Coordinates of C-alpha atoms in Angstrom, one line a residue:
M1 CA 139.9 -5.7 -65.2
S2 CA 141.3 -7.5 -62.0
H3 CA 144.3 -8.6 -60.7
G4 CA 143.4 -12.3 -61.4
F5 CA 143.1 -12.0 -64.9
S6 CA 145.9 -9.5 -65.4
A7 CA 147.8 -12.5 -64.2
L8 CA 146.1 -15.1 -65.7
R9 CA 147.1 -12.7 -69.3
T10 CA 150.4 -12.7 -68.2
H11 CA 150.6 -16.9 -67.6
L12 CA 148.8 -17.0 -70.9
A13 CA 151.8 -15.1 -72.8
Q14 CA 154.5 -17.7 -71.1
F15 CA 152.8 -19.6 -73.6
I16 CA 151.5 -17.7 -76.6
V17 CA 153.3 -15.1 -79.2
G18 CA 151.2 -13.6 -81.6
Q19 CA 148.0 -14.4 -80.9
S20 CA 146.3 -11.8 -78.6
A21 CA 143.2 -12.0 -80.8
L22 CA 143.2 -15.6 -79.4
V23 CA 144.1 -15.1 -75.5
D24 CA 141.1 -11.6 -75.7
R25 CA 138.1 -14.1 -77.5
L26 CA 139.4 -17.1 -74.8
L27 CA 139.1 -14.3 -72.4
I28 CA 136.2 -13.2 -73.5
G29 CA 134.2 -17.4 -73.7
L30 CA 135.6 -17.4 -70.9
L31 CA 134.0 -14.4 -69.0
T32 CA 131.0 -15.2 -70.6
G33 CA 130.5 -18.9 -70.5
G34 CA 130.2 -18.6 -74.5
H35 CA 132.2 -21.6 -77.4
L36 CA 134.3 -21.0 -79.2
L37 CA 135.1 -22.1 -83.1
V38 CA 138.6 -21.5 -83.6
E39 CA 139.7 -22.4 -87.5
G40 CA 143.1 -21.9 -88.6
L41 CA 146.3 -24.5 -89.7
P42 CA 148.3 -26.3 -87.8
G43 CA 150.4 -24.8 -85.5
L44 CA 149.2 -21.7 -84.7
A45 CA 148.8 -22.4 -80.8
K46 CA 145.7 -23.9 -80.7
T47 CA 145.5 -26.4 -78.5
T48 CA 148.7 -25.0 -76.7
A49 CA 146.2 -22.0 -75.6
V50 CA 143.3 -23.2 -74.5
K51 CA 145.4 -26.3 -72.2
A52 CA 147.1 -22.8 -70.8
L53 CA 144.2 -21.2 -70.6
A54 CA 142.6 -24.1 -68.3
E55 CA 145.9 -24.4 -66.0
G56 CA 145.7 -20.6 -65.3
V57 CA 142.2 -21.0 -63.9
H58 CA 143.0 -24.2 -62.1
A59 CA 140.5 -26.1 -64.2
R60 CA 139.7 -29.6 -65.1
F61 CA 140.5 -29.9 -68.7
K62 CA 140.1 -33.0 -71.3
R63 CA 141.3 -32.9 -75.0
I64 CA 139.2 -34.4 -77.5
Q65 CA 140.5 -35.7 -80.6
F66 CA 137.7 -36.2 -82.8
T67 CA 137.5 -39.2 -85.3
P68 CA 135.2 -40.3 -87.7
D69 CA 134.9 -43.6 -85.1
L70 CA 134.2 -41.8 -82.9
L71 CA 130.8 -42.7 -81.0
P72 CA 129.0 -40.6 -78.6
T73 CA 129.1 -42.5 -75.4
D74 CA 133.2 -41.7 -76.1
L75 CA 131.6 -38.4 -75.0
L76 CA 128.9 -38.4 -72.6
G77 CA 129.8 -41.7 -70.4
N78 CA 128.1 -45.3 -70.3
E79 CA 126.3 -47.0 -68.0
I80 CA 128.5 -50.0 -66.5
Y81 CA 127.5 -53.4 -65.0
H82 CA 128.3 -54.8 -62.5
P83 CA 127.5 -58.6 -62.5
E84 CA 128.0 -59.3 -58.8
T85 CA 125.8 -56.7 -57.1
R86 CA 123.4 -56.6 -60.6
T87 CA 123.6 -53.2 -60.8
F88 CA 124.4 -50.1 -62.9
S89 CA 126.9 -47.0 -62.1
F90 CA 127.0 -44.3 -64.9
Q91 CA 130.9 -44.0 -65.2
P92 CA 131.3 -40.2 -66.9
G93 CA 133.0 -39.0 -70.4
P94 CA 135.3 -36.6 -70.5
L95 CA 132.3 -34.3 -71.3
F96 CA 132.1 -33.4 -67.3
N97 CA 135.5 -30.8 -67.2
E98 CA 135.0 -27.9 -66.9
I99 CA 137.2 -26.4 -70.3
I100 CA 136.8 -28.7 -73.2
L101 CA 139.2 -28.8 -76.2
A102 CA 137.6 -30.7 -79.3
D103 CA 140.0 -31.2 -81.7
E104 CA 139.3 -31.2 -84.8
I105 CA 135.7 -30.9 -84.7
N106 CA 134.0 -31.4 -88.4
R107 CA 135.7 -34.8 -88.3
A108 CA 133.3 -36.8 -86.2
P109 CA 130.0 -38.3 -87.5
A110 CA 126.8 -36.8 -86.8
K111 CA 125.8 -38.7 -84.3
V112 CA 128.8 -37.3 -81.9
Q113 CA 128.6 -33.9 -83.2
S114 CA 124.5 -33.6 -81.8
A115 CA 125.8 -35.3 -78.6
L116 CA 128.0 -32.4 -78.1
L117 CA 125.1 -30.2 -79.5
E118 CA 123.2 -30.6 -76.5
A119 CA 125.8 -30.1 -74.3
M120 CA 126.8 -26.6 -75.3
A121 CA 123.1 -25.4 -75.8
E122 CA 121.7 -27.0 -72.7
R123 CA 124.9 -27.7 -70.3
Q124 CA 123.4 -31.2 -69.6
V125 CA 124.0 -34.8 -71.7
T126 CA 121.1 -37.2 -71.4
V127 CA 122.4 -40.8 -70.5
A128 CA 120.0 -43.8 -70.7
G129 CA 116.9 -41.2 -70.5
E130 CA 118.7 -39.6 -67.9
S131 CA 119.6 -35.7 -67.8
R132 CA 123.4 -35.2 -66.0
P133 CA 124.2 -31.5 -64.8
L134 CA 127.4 -30.6 -66.3
P135 CA 129.9 -28.3 -64.2
E136 CA 128.7 -24.5 -64.0
L137 CA 132.2 -23.8 -65.7
F138 CA 131.3 -25.2 -68.8
L139 CA 133.6 -24.5 -71.8
V140 CA 133.8 -25.6 -74.9
M141 CA 137.1 -24.7 -77.7
A142 CA 136.7 -26.7 -81.0
T143 CA 139.0 -26.5 -83.4
Q144 CA 138.9 -27.2 -86.9
N145 CA 141.2 -27.3 -90.4
P146 CA 140.7 -25.0 -93.1
L147 CA 142.7 -27.9 -94.9
E148 CA 141.9 -31.1 -95.9
Q149 CA 138.1 -31.6 -95.7
S150 CA 138.2 -34.9 -97.8
G151 CA 136.8 -37.2 -95.1
T152 CA 134.9 -34.5 -92.5
Y153 CA 131.2 -34.0 -91.9
P154 CA 130.7 -30.0 -91.8
L155 CA 129.1 -28.4 -89.2
P156 CA 125.1 -28.0 -89.4
E157 CA 124.1 -24.0 -89.3
A158 CA 122.1 -25.1 -86.3
Q159 CA 125.6 -26.3 -84.3
L160 CA 127.2 -23.3 -85.4
D161 CA 125.3 -20.8 -84.0
R162 CA 126.0 -22.4 -80.6
F163 CA 129.0 -21.2 -80.8
M164 CA 129.7 -17.2 -79.4
L165 CA 132.7 -17.0 -81.6
H166 CA 133.9 -18.2 -84.8
V167 CA 138.0 -17.3 -84.5
A168 CA 140.0 -17.5 -87.5
L169 CA 143.6 -17.3 -87.0
D170 CA 146.4 -16.2 -89.7
Y171 CA 149.9 -16.9 -89.4
P172 CA 151.8 -14.8 -86.5
S173 CA 154.0 -11.9 -88.1
R174 CA 157.6 -12.7 -89.3
Q175 CA 158.8 -11.0 -85.5
D176 CA 156.7 -12.7 -83.6
E177 CA 158.2 -15.7 -85.7
Y178 CA 161.9 -15.4 -84.7
D179 CA 160.2 -14.6 -81.1
I180 CA 158.6 -18.4 -81.1
L181 CA 162.0 -19.9 -82.1
A182 CA 164.1 -17.9 -80.4
R183 CA 162.1 -18.6 -76.9
T184 CA 161.4 -22.2 -77.7
L185 CA 165.7 -22.5 -78.2
S186 CA 166.7 -20.9 -74.7
G187 CA 163.6 -22.9 -72.6
T188 CA 161.4 -19.7 -71.8
L189 CA 158.7 -20.5 -73.9
G190 CA 155.8 -22.8 -72.6
G191 CA 157.0 -25.9 -70.7
K192 CA 159.2 -24.7 -68.1
A193 CA 157.2 -21.5 -67.0
V194 CA 155.2 -21.5 -64.3
S195 CA 152.3 -20.1 -63.5
E196 CA 151.8 -17.1 -61.3
S197 CA 147.9 -17.1 -62.2
Q198 CA 145.7 -17.8 -59.1
L199 CA 142.8 -17.2 -60.5
T200 CA 140.1 -19.8 -59.6
V201 CA 137.0 -21.3 -60.9
P202 CA 134.5 -19.8 -58.5
Q203 CA 136.5 -15.9 -59.1
V204 CA 135.9 -16.5 -62.8
L205 CA 131.9 -17.1 -61.7
A206 CA 131.9 -14.0 -59.4
A207 CA 133.3 -12.3 -62.3
R208 CA 131.0 -13.0 -65.1
K209 CA 128.5 -11.7 -62.8
S210 CA 130.3 -8.6 -62.6
V211 CA 130.6 -8.5 -66.9
Q212 CA 127.1 -8.7 -66.9
S213 CA 126.7 -5.1 -65.7
V214 CA 128.4 -3.5 -68.1
H215 CA 125.9 -1.0 -69.6
C216 CA 125.4 -0.9 -73.5
D217 CA 123.5 2.0 -75.0
P218 CA 119.8 2.0 -76.3
A219 CA 121.5 3.9 -79.3
L220 CA 124.7 0.5 -79.8
Q221 CA 121.5 -1.4 -79.0
R222 CA 119.8 -0.5 -82.0
W223 CA 122.6 -0.5 -84.3
V224 CA 123.8 -4.1 -83.3
V225 CA 120.3 -5.2 -83.9
D226 CA 120.8 -3.4 -87.3
V227 CA 123.4 -4.5 -88.6
V228 CA 122.4 -8.4 -87.8
A229 CA 119.0 -7.8 -90.0
S230 CA 121.2 -6.1 -92.7
T231 CA 123.0 -9.4 -93.3
R232 CA 119.7 -11.4 -94.2
Q233 CA 119.5 -8.9 -97.4
P234 CA 122.7 -6.2 -96.9
E235 CA 121.1 -4.3 -100.4
A236 CA 118.3 -3.3 -99.0
A237 CA 120.1 -1.5 -96.2
A238 CA 121.4 1.2 -97.6
S239 CA 122.2 2.2 -101.4
G240 CA 126.1 1.4 -100.9
L241 CA 125.3 -2.0 -100.4
S242 CA 123.9 -2.9 -103.8
G243 CA 126.5 -4.8 -104.8
L244 CA 125.5 -7.8 -102.5
A245 CA 122.4 -8.5 -104.0
G246 CA 121.8 -11.8 -104.3
M247 CA 125.3 -12.9 -102.5
V248 CA 123.6 -14.1 -99.1
L249 CA 121.2 -17.1 -98.7
V250 CA 121.0 -16.8 -94.8
G251 CA 121.9 -14.2 -92.1
A252 CA 122.9 -13.8 -88.6
S253 CA 119.6 -15.0 -86.2
P254 CA 118.6 -13.0 -83.0
R255 CA 121.1 -15.0 -81.4
G256 CA 123.8 -13.5 -83.0
A257 CA 122.9 -10.4 -81.6
L258 CA 123.1 -11.6 -78.2
A259 CA 126.3 -13.2 -78.5
W260 CA 127.9 -9.8 -80.8
V261 CA 127.0 -7.5 -77.3
Q262 CA 128.2 -10.0 -74.6
A263 CA 131.2 -10.8 -75.9
A264 CA 131.4 -6.9 -75.9
R265 CA 130.7 -6.9 -72.8
A266 CA 133.2 -9.0 -71.2
L267 CA 135.5 -6.9 -73.9
A268 CA 135.1 -3.5 -72.4
W269 CA 135.5 -5.5 -68.4
L270 CA 138.8 -6.5 -69.9
D271 CA 139.7 -3.0 -70.8
E272 CA 138.2 -1.9 -67.1
R273 CA 134.9 0.0 -68.3
D274 CA 131.5 -0.4 -67.6
F275 CA 130.4 0.3 -70.6
I276 CA 130.6 -0.7 -74.5
S277 CA 132.2 1.3 -77.1
P278 CA 131.4 1.2 -80.7
D279 CA 135.3 0.0 -80.9
D280 CA 134.2 -2.9 -78.9
L281 CA 131.5 -4.1 -81.6
L282 CA 133.3 -3.3 -84.3
T283 CA 136.3 -5.5 -83.3
L284 CA 134.2 -8.7 -82.4
A285 CA 131.7 -7.8 -85.0
G286 CA 133.2 -10.4 -88.0
D287 CA 134.1 -12.9 -85.0
A288 CA 130.2 -12.9 -84.1
L289 CA 128.5 -12.7 -86.9
R290 CA 130.6 -15.0 -89.6
H291 CA 129.1 -18.6 -88.4
R292 CA 125.9 -16.9 -88.8
I293 CA 125.4 -16.2 -92.5
I294 CA 125.6 -18.6 -95.7
M295 CA 126.4 -17.2 -99.0
S296 CA 125.5 -18.3 -102.2
P297 CA 126.7 -20.0 -105.2
K298 CA 126.8 -16.7 -106.7
A299 CA 129.4 -15.6 -104.2
L300 CA 131.5 -18.2 -103.9
V301 CA 131.7 -17.5 -108.0
A302 CA 132.2 -13.7 -107.4
G303 CA 135.0 -14.3 -104.2
V304 CA 132.5 -12.3 -101.8
T305 CA 133.8 -13.5 -98.6
R306 CA 131.1 -13.6 -95.3
D307 CA 133.5 -11.4 -93.7
H308 CA 133.7 -9.0 -96.5
V309 CA 129.8 -8.8 -96.1
I310 CA 130.0 -7.6 -92.8
Q311 CA 133.0 -5.4 -93.2
Q312 CA 130.8 -4.0 -96.3
I313 CA 127.9 -3.5 -93.0
C314 CA 129.6 -2.0 -91.2
T315 CA 131.5 0.8 -93.2
H316 CA 127.9 1.9 -94.5
L317 CA 125.8 1.8 -91.4
P318 CA 128.0 3.2 -89.1
P319 CA 128.0 2.9 -85.4
P320 CA 126.6 5.9 -83.6

């Protein structure tokens, strides 16, 4: 890991306490260009984390609050007519920034979600029939609240698959909560912190190229494919998985395997290694695969979760 990213970690630690997994995933997204879906209850530093990340890399940042009355043009921008010259000019929307926080993404209707999907997948938007490229560093971190689902629009599977990682946040430990309270009262958490990070957008883009040189052993590649294929019909993968028969409707796609390995590359690079270890892949298995699996009604009744399926597969099909 370069000195610039070490300083970025130090910068993020000034704002975030007890969410080391979220910090790692944000850095992975930054190093791979992969988008993140973060699910957690209010007050777990989701917004604070991505704002601190943008500040640490000196990138243009925009927070978009998704609501039921949001329109696609509120994201993309619009053509503005000038009657004095009888001409149109394009007014860019908030998606033309480098780091985007899509807050409570499941509260926006399908048209808005679809507009964001094109931006995430193609890194461009289409307005008035003309395609316009987005910044080279374009990272979307979307959040959703697992509670208060009334009046929301669940993300379709096609859009979920566009996220590299689905990060599920839990409450911090008791000690971390104490540290948050103590540092907030003393004024040493967040607001008054001075960033020591000198990392810039061009340096991030250069780091992305070096991440691509991290080696993944062919044996690990085969294991990744085996695990991803096993999510589609786990009972056929190993005798110990017979209890999962009928629990999964749809498993992970090949995009899941690609995202998993790309994320593991970034994690190895952050650990100053030029090769992926089995532990890198095991650490990221849930985040890379959980949003790509659809459970059956039988699983919902039995209380079998996507994380349980992934954990069981990785246990009965251990990495080489």
